[in-house]
Amino acid sequence: MTSLEKDPDIENDAWSEAPRVDTGHGTGNRRRLFRGRNLVLCFVLAVFVAIAVSFFRFADRVATIRTPADPRADAIVVLTGGTDRVERAVALLVEGRAKRLLISGVHPGTTRKQLASLTAADMPLFDCCIDLDRLAMNTVGNAAETAAWARAHDFKSLLVVTSAYHLPRAQAELQDALPEVELHAYPVYSSGLHLRAWWHSAGTIRLLMREYVKYTLARARIVVNRVFAAS
């Protein structure tokens, strides 16, 4: 090989050792990726904060619901789920706060006589002024059956009796089913549930979180249904 001829091995080594020029594409991609990750993190954080604020507002609403001083309406509806709810609703009827009572969501095997004994009410009161709904299986069903009952009797106002933590969802469902009827909330506080200091009990926090999720999903479903109905 003469001095004028190129050695391919030497040429390849020279190219491999040549300095590389940074075009900036790699740095730009890394910056865009970093910004994208930051945006995602900020979005997730914003969603988390919004949910937390919404939950605290819901819990505060439940904790501050007060029993009306002079509750009166055309009729009363109580949503089953606890003996204390039914007892309070029957007591309101006995006090003359309304003309008629619907107990919504009664187990098919429960008789009027059992309910009268459970609430210490007279059978004549059950026979004349108390109706039983045995069809409703959940809050949506409670609202549907209550709406049919209220319209059949032409009631313009209702006392809604249920547990305090259940009232926001119950009111949302009932107001959607009965937009023309005036609703008056009557909260029932269970003796073993301290809702007004809910943050002190892990069990109460879990209960409120579950109810908050149910309430949020119910509100979302109602809004979606209204949008489809309007369109």
Coordinates of N, CA and C in Angstrom, one line a residue:
M1 N 0.9 -1.2 0.0 CA 0.0 0.0 0.0 C 0.9 1.2 0.0
T2 N 0.6 2.2 -0.9 CA 1.4 3.4 -1.0 C 0.9 4.4 0.0
S3 N 1.6 5.4 0.2 CA 1.2 6.5 1.2 C 0.0 7.3 0.7
L4 N -0.2 7.2 -0.6 CA -1.4 7.9 -1.2 C -2.7 7.2 -1.0
E5 N -2.6 5.8 -0.7 CA -3.8 5.0 -0.6 C -4.3 5.1 0.8
K6 N -5.6 5.1 0.9 CA -6.3 5.2 2.2 C -6.5 3.9 2.8
D7 N -6.1 3.8 4.1 CA -6.4 2.6 4.9 C -7.8 2.7 5.4
P8 N -8.7 1.7 5.0 CA -10.1 1.8 5.4 C -10.3 1.8 6.9
D9 N -9.4 1.0 7.6 CA -9.5 1.0 9.1 C -9.2 2.3 9.7
I10 N -8.2 3.0 9.2 CA -7.9 4.3 9.7 C -9.0 5.3 9.4
E11 N -9.6 5.2 8.2 CA -10.7 6.1 7.9 C -11.9 5.9 8.8
N12 N -12.2 4.7 9.1 CA -13.3 4.4 10.0 C -13.1 4.9 11.4
D13 N -11.8 4.7 11.8 CA -11.5 5.2 13.2 C -11.6 6.7 13.2
A14 N -11.2 7.4 12.2 CA -11.2 8.8 12.1 C -12.6 9.3 12.2
W15 N -13.5 8.6 11.5 CA -14.9 9.1 11.5 C -15.5 8.8 12.9
S16 N -15.2 7.7 13.5 CA -15.8 7.4 14.8 C -15.3 8.3 15.9
E17 N -14.1 8.9 15.7 CA -13.6 9.8 16.7 C -13.9 11.2 16.4
A18 N -14.6 11.5 15.3 CA -14.9 12.9 15.0 C -15.9 13.4 15.9
P19 N -15.8 14.7 16.3 CA -16.8 15.3 17.3 C -18.2 15.4 16.7
R20 N -19.2 15.0 17.5 CA -20.6 15.1 17.1 C -21.2 16.5 17.4
V21 N -22.0 16.9 16.4 CA -22.6 18.2 16.6 C -24.0 18.0 17.2
D22 N -24.2 18.7 18.3 CA -25.6 18.6 19.0 C -26.5 19.6 18.3
T23 N -27.5 19.0 17.6 CA -28.5 19.8 16.8 C -29.5 20.4 17.7
G24 N -29.6 20.0 19.0 CA -30.6 20.5 19.9 C -31.9 19.7 19.9
H25 N -32.1 18.8 19.0 CA -33.3 18.0 18.9 C -33.5 17.2 20.2
G26 N -32.5 16.5 20.7 CA -32.6 15.7 21.9 C -32.9 16.5 23.1
T27 N -32.3 17.7 23.3 CA -32.6 18.6 24.4 C -34.0 19.1 24.3
G28 N -34.5 19.4 23.1 CA -35.8 19.9 23.0 C -36.8 18.9 23.3
N29 N -36.6 17.6 22.9 CA -37.5 16.5 23.2 C -37.6 16.3 24.7
R30 N -36.4 16.3 25.4 CA -36.4 16.1 26.8 C -37.2 17.3 27.5
R31 N -37.0 18.5 27.1 CA -37.8 19.6 27.7 C -39.3 19.4 27.5
R32 N -39.7 19.0 26.3 CA -41.1 18.8 26.0 C -41.7 17.7 26.9
L33 N -40.9 16.6 27.0 CA -41.3 15.5 27.9 C -41.5 16.0 29.3
F34 N -40.5 16.8 29.8 CA -40.5 17.3 31.2 C -41.8 18.2 31.4
R35 N -42.0 19.1 30.4 CA -43.2 20.0 30.5 C -44.5 19.2 30.5
G36 N -44.5 18.1 29.6 CA -45.7 17.3 29.6 C -46.0 16.6 30.9
R37 N -44.9 16.1 31.5 CA -45.1 15.4 32.8 C -45.6 16.4 33.8
N38 N -45.0 17.6 33.8 CA -45.5 18.6 34.8 C -46.9 19.0 34.6
L39 N -47.4 19.1 33.4 CA -48.8 19.4 33.1 C -49.7 18.3 33.6
V40 N -49.3 17.0 33.4 CA -50.1 15.9 33.9 C -50.2 15.9 35.4
L41 N -49.0 16.1 36.0 CA -49.0 16.2 37.5 C -49.9 17.3 38.0
C42 N -49.8 18.5 37.4 CA -50.6 19.6 37.8 C -52.1 19.3 37.6
F43 N -52.4 18.7 36.5 CA -53.8 18.3 36.3 C -54.3 17.3 37.3
V44 N -53.5 16.3 37.6 CA -53.9 15.3 38.6 C -54.1 16.0 40.0
L45 N -53.1 16.9 40.3 CA -53.2 17.6 41.6 C -54.4 18.5 41.7
A46 N -54.7 19.2 40.6 CA -55.9 20.1 40.6 C -57.2 19.2 40.7
V47 N -57.3 18.1 40.1 CA -58.4 17.2 40.2 C -58.6 16.7 41.7
F48 N -57.4 16.3 42.3 CA -57.5 15.8 43.6 C -57.9 16.9 44.6
V49 N -57.4 18.1 44.4 CA -57.8 19.3 45.3 C -59.3 19.6 45.1
A50 N -59.8 19.6 43.8 CA -61.2 19.8 43.6 C -62.1 18.8 44.2
I51 N -61.7 17.5 44.2 CA -62.5 16.5 44.8 C -62.5 16.6 46.3
A52 N -61.3 16.9 46.9 CA -61.2 17.1 48.3 C -62.0 18.3 48.8
V53 N -62.0 19.4 48.1 CA -62.8 20.5 48.5 C -64.3 20.2 48.4
S54 N -64.7 19.5 47.3 CA -66.1 19.1 47.1 C -66.5 18.2 48.2
F55 N -65.7 17.2 48.6 CA -66.0 16.3 49.7 C -66.2 17.0 51.0
F56 N -65.3 18.0 51.3 CA -65.4 18.7 52.6 C -66.7 19.6 52.6
R57 N -67.1 20.1 51.5 CA -68.3 20.9 51.4 C -69.5 20.0 51.6
F58 N -69.4 18.8 51.0 CA -70.5 17.8 51.2 C -70.6 17.4 52.7
A59 N -69.5 17.1 53.3 CA -69.5 16.7 54.7 C -70.0 17.8 55.6
D60 N -69.6 19.1 55.3 CA -70.0 20.2 56.1 C -71.5 20.4 55.9
R61 N -72.0 20.2 54.7 CA -73.5 20.3 54.5 C -74.2 19.3 55.4
V62 N -73.7 18.1 55.4 CA -74.4 17.0 56.2 C -74.3 17.3 57.7
A63 N -73.2 17.8 58.1 CA -73.0 18.1 59.5 C -73.8 19.3 60.0
T64 N -74.2 20.2 59.1 CA -74.9 21.4 59.6 C -76.3 21.4 59.2
I65 N -76.9 20.3 58.7 CA -78.3 20.2 58.4 C -79.0 20.3 59.8
R66 N -80.0 21.1 59.8 CA -80.8 21.3 61.1 C -82.2 20.9 60.9
T67 N -82.8 20.3 62.0 CA -84.2 20.0 62.0 C -85.0 21.2 61.9
P68 N -86.0 21.3 61.0 CA -86.9 22.5 61.0 C -87.6 22.7 62.3
A69 N -87.8 24.0 62.7 CA -88.4 24.3 64.0 C -89.9 23.9 64.0
D70 N -90.5 24.2 62.9 CA -92.0 23.9 62.8 C -92.3 23.2 61.4
P71 N -91.9 21.9 61.3 CA -92.0 21.2 60.1 C -93.5 21.0 59.7
R72 N -93.9 21.4 58.5 CA -95.3 21.2 58.1 C -95.3 21.0 56.6
A73 N -96.1 20.1 56.1 CA -96.3 19.9 54.6 C -97.6 19.2 54.4
D74 N -97.9 19.0 53.1 CA -99.1 18.2 52.8 C -99.0 16.8 53.2
A75 N -97.8 16.2 53.0 CA -97.6 14.8 53.3 C -96.1 14.6 53.7
I76 N -95.8 13.4 54.2 CA -94.5 13.0 54.7 C -94.1 11.7 53.9
V77 N -92.8 11.7 53.5 CA -92.3 10.4 52.9 C -91.0 10.1 53.7
V78 N -90.9 8.9 54.2 CA -89.7 8.4 54.9 C -89.1 7.3 54.1
L79 N -87.8 7.4 53.9 CA -87.0 6.4 53.1 C -86.4 5.4 54.1
T80 N -86.8 4.2 54.0 CA -86.4 3.2 55.0 C -84.9 3.0 54.9
G81 N -84.4 2.4 56.0 CA -82.9 2.2 56.1 C -82.5 2.2 57.6
G82 N -83.5 2.4 58.4 CA -83.3 2.5 59.9 C -84.6 2.7 60.6
T83 N -84.7 2.0 61.8 CA -85.9 2.1 62.5 C -86.2 3.5 63.0
D84 N -85.1 4.2 63.3 CA -85.3 5.6 63.9 C -85.9 6.5 62.8
R85 N -85.7 6.2 61.5 CA -86.3 7.1 60.5 C -87.8 6.9 60.5
V86 N -88.3 5.6 60.5 CA -89.7 5.4 60.5 C -90.4 5.9 61.7
E87 N -89.8 5.7 62.9 CA -90.3 6.1 64.1 C -90.5 7.7 64.1
R88 N -89.5 8.4 63.6 CA -89.6 9.8 63.6 C -90.7 10.3 62.6
A89 N -90.8 9.6 61.5 CA -91.9 10.0 60.5 C -93.3 9.7 61.0
V90 N -93.5 8.6 61.7 CA -94.8 8.3 62.3 C -95.1 9.3 63.4
A91 N -94.1 9.7 64.2 CA -94.3 10.7 65.2 C -94.7 12.1 64.6
L92 N -94.1 12.4 63.5 CA -94.5 13.7 62.8 C -96.0 13.6 62.4
L93 N -96.4 12.5 61.9 CA -97.8 12.3 61.5 C -98.7 12.4 62.7
V94 N -98.4 11.8 63.8 CA -99.2 11.8 65.0 C -99.3 13.3 65.5
E95 N -98.2 14.0 65.3 CA -98.2 15.4 65.8 C -99.1 16.3 64.9
G96 N -99.5 15.8 63.8 CA -100.4 16.6 62.8 C -99.5 17.5 61.9
R97 N -98.3 17.1 61.7 CA -97.4 17.9 60.8 C -97.8 17.7 59.3
A98 N -98.5 16.7 59.0 CA -99.0 16.4 57.6 C -100.2 15.5 57.7
K99 N -100.8 15.4 56.5 CA -102.1 14.6 56.4 C -101.9 13.1 56.2
R100 N -100.7 12.8 55.5 CA -100.5 11.4 55.1 C -99.1 11.1 55.1
L101 N -98.7 9.8 55.2 CA -97.3 9.3 55.3 C -97.1 8.2 54.3
L102 N -96.0 8.2 53.6 CA -95.6 7.1 52.7 C -94.3 6.6 53.3
I103 N -94.3 5.3 53.6 CA -93.1 4.6 54.0 C -92.5 3.9 52.8
S104 N -91.5 4.4 52.2 CA -91.0 3.9 51.0 C -89.8 2.9 51.2
G105 N -89.9 1.7 50.5 CA -88.9 0.7 50.6 C -89.1 -0.3 51.7
V106 N -90.3 -0.6 52.0 CA -90.7 -1.6 53.0 C -90.4 -3.0 52.5
H107 N -89.8 -3.8 53.3 CA -89.5 -5.2 52.9 C -90.8 -5.9 52.7
P108 N -90.9 -6.7 51.6 CA -92.1 -7.4 51.3 C -92.7 -8.3 52.4
G109 N -91.8 -8.8 53.3 CA -92.3 -9.6 54.3 C -92.8 -8.9 55.6
T110 N -92.6 -7.6 55.6 CA -93.0 -6.8 56.8 C -94.4 -6.4 56.7
T111 N -95.2 -6.7 57.8 CA -96.6 -6.4 57.8 C -96.9 -5.0 58.4
R112 N -98.1 -4.5 58.2 CA -98.5 -3.3 58.9 C -98.5 -3.4 60.4
K113 N -99.0 -4.6 60.9 CA -99.0 -4.8 62.3 C -97.6 -4.8 62.9
Q114 N -96.6 -5.3 62.2 CA -95.3 -5.3 62.7 C -94.8 -3.8 62.8
L115 N -95.1 -3.0 61.7 CA -94.7 -1.6 61.7 C -95.3 -0.8 62.8
A116 N -96.6 -1.1 63.0 CA -97.3 -0.4 64.1 C -96.7 -0.7 65.5
S117 N -96.4 -2.0 65.7 CA -95.8 -2.4 66.9 C -94.4 -1.8 67.1
L118 N -93.7 -1.7 66.0 CA -92.3 -1.2 66.0 C -92.3 0.3 66.3
T119 N -93.3 1.0 65.8 CA -93.3 2.5 66.0 C -94.2 2.9 67.1
A120 N -94.8 1.9 67.8 CA -95.8 2.2 69.0 C -96.9 3.1 68.5
A121 N -97.4 2.8 67.3 CA -98.5 3.6 66.7 C -99.8 2.7 66.7
D122 N -100.9 3.4 66.7 CA -102.2 2.7 66.7 C -102.5 2.1 65.3
M123 N -103.1 1.0 65.2 CA -103.4 0.4 63.9 C -104.4 1.3 63.1
P124 N -105.3 1.9 63.8 CA -106.2 2.8 63.0 C -105.4 3.9 62.2
L125 N -104.3 4.4 62.8 CA -103.5 5.4 62.1 C -102.9 4.8 60.8
F126 N -102.4 3.5 60.9 CA -101.8 2.8 59.8 C -102.9 2.6 58.7
D127 N -104.1 2.3 59.2 CA -105.2 1.9 58.2 C -105.7 3.1 57.5
C128 N -105.7 4.3 58.1 CA -106.3 5.5 57.5 C -105.3 6.4 56.8
C129 N -104.1 6.5 57.3 CA -103.2 7.6 56.9 C -101.8 7.2 56.5
I130 N -101.5 5.9 56.5 CA -100.1 5.5 56.2 C -100.1 4.5 55.0
D131 N -99.3 4.8 54.0 CA -99.2 3.9 52.8 C -97.8 3.3 52.8
L132 N -97.7 2.1 52.3 CA -96.5 1.4 52.3 C -96.1 1.1 50.8
D133 N -94.8 1.5 50.5 CA -94.3 1.2 49.2 C -93.3 0.0 49.3
R134 N -93.6 -1.1 48.7 CA -92.8 -2.3 48.8 C -92.0 -2.5 47.5
L135 N -92.1 -1.6 46.6 CA -91.4 -1.8 45.3 C -90.0 -1.2 45.2
A136 N -89.8 -0.1 45.9 CA -88.5 0.6 45.8 C -87.4 -0.2 46.4
M137 N -86.3 -0.4 45.6 CA -85.1 -1.1 46.1 C -83.9 -0.2 46.4
N138 N -84.0 1.0 46.0 CA -82.9 2.0 46.3 C -83.5 3.4 46.2
T139 N -82.6 4.4 46.3 CA -83.0 5.8 46.4 C -83.7 6.2 45.1
V140 N -83.2 5.7 43.9 CA -83.9 6.0 42.7 C -85.3 5.5 42.7
G141 N -85.5 4.2 43.2 CA -86.8 3.7 43.3 C -87.7 4.4 44.3
N142 N -87.1 4.8 45.4 CA -87.8 5.7 46.4 C -88.4 6.9 45.7
A143 N -87.6 7.6 44.9 CA -88.0 8.8 44.2 C -89.1 8.5 43.2
A144 N -89.0 7.4 42.5 CA -90.0 7.1 41.5 C -91.4 6.8 42.1
E145 N -91.3 6.0 43.2 CA -92.6 5.6 43.8 C -93.2 6.7 44.6
T146 N -92.3 7.6 45.2 CA -92.9 8.8 45.9 C -93.5 9.7 44.9
A147 N -92.9 9.9 43.7 CA -93.5 10.8 42.7 C -94.9 10.3 42.3
A148 N -95.0 9.0 42.1 CA -96.3 8.5 41.7 C -97.3 8.7 42.8
W149 N -96.9 8.4 44.0 CA -97.8 8.6 45.2 C -98.3 10.0 45.4
A150 N -97.3 10.9 45.3 CA -97.6 12.4 45.5 C -98.5 12.9 44.4
R151 N -98.3 12.5 43.2 CA -99.2 13.0 42.1 C -100.6 12.4 42.2
A152 N -100.6 11.1 42.7 CA -102.0 10.5 42.8 C -102.8 11.2 43.8
H153 N -102.1 11.8 44.9 CA -102.9 12.5 45.9 C -102.8 14.0 45.8
D154 N -102.1 14.5 44.7 CA -102.0 15.9 44.4 C -101.4 16.7 45.5
F155 N -100.3 16.1 46.1 CA -99.6 16.8 47.2 C -98.7 17.9 46.5
K156 N -98.6 19.0 47.2 CA -97.8 20.1 46.6 C -96.5 20.3 47.5
S157 N -96.4 19.7 48.6 CA -95.3 19.8 49.5 C -95.1 18.5 50.3
L158 N -93.8 18.2 50.5 CA -93.5 16.9 51.2 C -92.4 17.2 52.3
L159 N -92.6 16.5 53.4 CA -91.5 16.4 54.4 C -90.7 15.2 54.1
V160 N -89.4 15.3 53.8 CA -88.6 14.2 53.4 C -87.8 13.8 54.7
V161 N -88.1 12.6 55.2 CA -87.4 12.1 56.4 C -86.5 11.0 56.0
T162 N -85.2 11.2 56.4 CA -84.2 10.1 56.2 C -83.0 10.5 57.0
S163 N -82.0 9.7 57.0 CA -80.7 10.0 57.8 C -80.1 11.3 57.2
A164 N -79.4 12.0 58.0 CA -78.8 13.3 57.6 C -77.8 13.1 56.5
Y165 N -77.0 12.0 56.6 CA -76.0 11.8 55.5 C -76.6 11.4 54.2
H166 N -77.9 10.9 54.2 CA -78.6 10.5 53.0 C -79.4 11.6 52.4
L167 N -79.7 12.6 53.1 CA -80.6 13.7 52.6 C -80.1 14.3 51.3
P168 N -78.8 14.7 51.1 CA -78.5 15.4 49.9 C -78.8 14.5 48.7
R169 N -78.5 13.2 48.7 CA -78.9 12.3 47.6 C -80.4 12.1 47.4
A170 N -81.0 11.9 48.6 CA -82.5 11.7 48.5 C -83.2 13.0 47.9
Q171 N -82.8 14.1 48.4 CA -83.4 15.4 47.8 C -83.1 15.5 46.4
A172 N -81.9 15.2 45.9 CA -81.5 15.3 44.5 C -82.4 14.4 43.6
E173 N -82.6 13.2 44.1 CA -83.4 12.2 43.3 C -84.9 12.6 43.4
L174 N -85.4 13.0 44.5 CA -86.8 13.4 44.6 C -87.1 14.7 43.9
Q175 N -86.2 15.7 43.9 CA -86.4 16.9 43.2 C -86.4 16.7 41.7
D176 N -85.6 15.7 41.2 CA -85.6 15.4 39.8 C -86.9 14.7 39.4
A177 N -87.4 13.8 40.3 CA -88.6 13.1 40.0 C -89.9 14.0 40.2
L178 N -89.8 15.0 41.1 CA -90.9 15.8 41.5 C -90.5 17.3 41.4
P179 N -90.2 17.8 40.3 CA -89.8 19.2 40.2 C -90.8 20.2 40.6
E180 N -92.1 19.8 40.6 CA -93.2 20.7 40.9 C -93.6 20.7 42.4
V181 N -93.0 19.8 43.2 CA -93.3 19.7 44.6 C -92.3 20.3 45.4
E182 N -92.7 21.0 46.5 CA -91.8 21.7 47.4 C -91.3 20.6 48.5
L183 N -90.0 20.5 48.6 CA -89.5 19.5 49.5 C -88.9 20.2 50.8
H184 N -89.2 19.6 51.9 CA -88.7 20.1 53.2 C -87.8 19.0 53.8
A185 N -86.6 19.2 54.0 CA -85.7 18.2 54.6 C -85.9 18.0 56.1
Y186 N -86.0 16.8 56.5 CA -86.1 16.5 57.9 C -85.0 15.4 58.2
P187 N -83.9 15.9 58.7 CA -82.8 14.9 59.0 C -83.0 14.1 60.3
V188 N -82.6 12.8 60.2 CA -82.6 12.0 61.4 C -81.2 11.6 61.7
Y189 N -80.8 11.8 63.0 CA -79.4 11.5 63.4 C -79.4 10.3 64.3
S190 N -78.7 9.3 63.8 CA -78.6 8.0 64.6 C -77.8 8.3 65.9
S191 N -78.1 7.7 66.9 CA -77.5 7.9 68.2 C -76.0 7.5 68.2
G192 N -75.6 6.5 67.4 CA -74.2 6.1 67.4 C -73.4 6.7 66.4
L193 N -73.9 7.7 65.6 CA -73.2 8.3 64.5 C -73.1 9.8 64.8
H194 N -71.8 10.3 65.0 CA -71.6 11.6 65.4 C -71.1 12.4 64.1
L195 N -72.1 12.8 63.3 CA -71.8 13.5 62.1 C -71.3 14.9 62.3
R196 N -71.7 15.6 63.4 CA -71.2 17.0 63.5 C -69.8 17.1 63.9
A197 N -69.1 15.9 64.3 CA -67.7 15.9 64.5 C -67.1 14.7 63.7
W198 N -67.5 14.6 62.4 CA -67.2 13.4 61.6 C -65.8 13.1 61.4
W199 N -64.9 14.2 61.5 CA -63.5 14.0 61.3 C -62.8 13.2 62.4
H200 N -63.5 13.0 63.5 CA -62.9 12.3 64.7 C -63.1 10.8 64.6
S201 N -63.9 10.3 63.6 CA -64.2 8.9 63.5 C -63.9 8.4 62.1
A202 N -63.0 7.4 62.1 CA -62.6 6.8 60.8 C -63.9 6.1 60.1
G203 N -64.7 5.5 61.0 CA -65.9 4.9 60.4 C -66.9 5.9 59.8
T204 N -67.0 7.0 60.4 CA -67.9 8.1 59.9 C -67.3 8.7 58.6
I205 N -66.0 8.8 58.6 CA -65.4 9.4 57.4 C -65.6 8.4 56.2
R206 N -65.5 7.1 56.5 CA -65.7 6.1 55.4 C -67.2 6.2 54.9
L207 N -68.1 6.3 55.9 CA -69.5 6.4 55.5 C -69.8 7.6 54.7
L208 N -69.2 8.8 55.1 CA -69.4 10.0 54.3 C -68.8 9.9 52.9
M209 N -67.6 9.3 52.8 CA -67.0 9.1 51.5 C -67.8 8.3 50.6
R210 N -68.3 7.2 51.1 CA -69.2 6.3 50.3 C -70.4 7.1 49.8
E211 N -71.0 7.8 50.7 CA -72.3 8.5 50.4 C -71.9 9.7 49.4
Y212 N -70.8 10.3 49.6 CA -70.3 11.4 48.7 C -70.2 10.8 47.2
V213 N -69.6 9.6 47.1 CA -69.5 9.0 45.8 C -70.8 8.8 45.2
K214 N -71.7 8.2 46.0 CA -73.1 7.9 45.5 C -73.8 9.2 45.1
Y215 N -73.7 10.2 45.9 CA -74.3 11.5 45.6 C -73.8 12.1 44.3
T216 N -72.4 12.1 44.2 CA -71.8 12.6 43.0 C -72.3 11.9 41.7
L217 N -72.3 10.6 41.8 CA -72.7 9.8 40.6 C -74.2 10.1 40.3
A218 N -75.0 10.2 41.4 CA -76.4 10.5 41.1 C -76.6 11.9 40.5
R219 N -75.9 12.9 40.9 CA -76.0 14.2 40.3 C -75.5 14.2 38.9
A220 N -74.4 13.4 38.6 CA -74.0 13.3 37.2 C -75.0 12.7 36.3
R221 N -75.6 11.6 36.8 CA -76.6 10.9 36.0 C -77.8 11.8 35.8
I222 N -78.2 12.5 36.8 CA -79.4 13.4 36.6 C -79.1 14.5 35.5
V223 N -77.9 15.1 35.6 CA -77.5 16.1 34.6 C -77.4 15.5 33.2
V224 N -76.9 14.3 33.0 CA -76.8 13.7 31.7 C -78.2 13.4 31.2
N225 N -79.1 12.9 32.0 CA -80.4 12.6 31.6 C -81.2 13.8 31.2
R226 N -80.9 15.0 31.9 CA -81.6 16.2 31.5 C -81.0 16.7 30.1
V227 N -79.7 16.5 29.9 CA -79.1 17.0 28.6 C -79.7 16.2 27.5
F228 N -79.8 14.8 27.7 CA -80.4 14.0 26.6 C -81.9 14.3 26.4
A229 N -82.6 14.6 27.5 CA -84.0 14.9 27.4 C -84.2 16.2 26.7
A230 N -83.3 17.2 26.9 CA -83.5 18.5 26.3 C -83.1 18.4 24.8
S231 N -82.2 17.5 24.4 CA -81.8 17.4 23.0 C -82.7 16.5 22.2

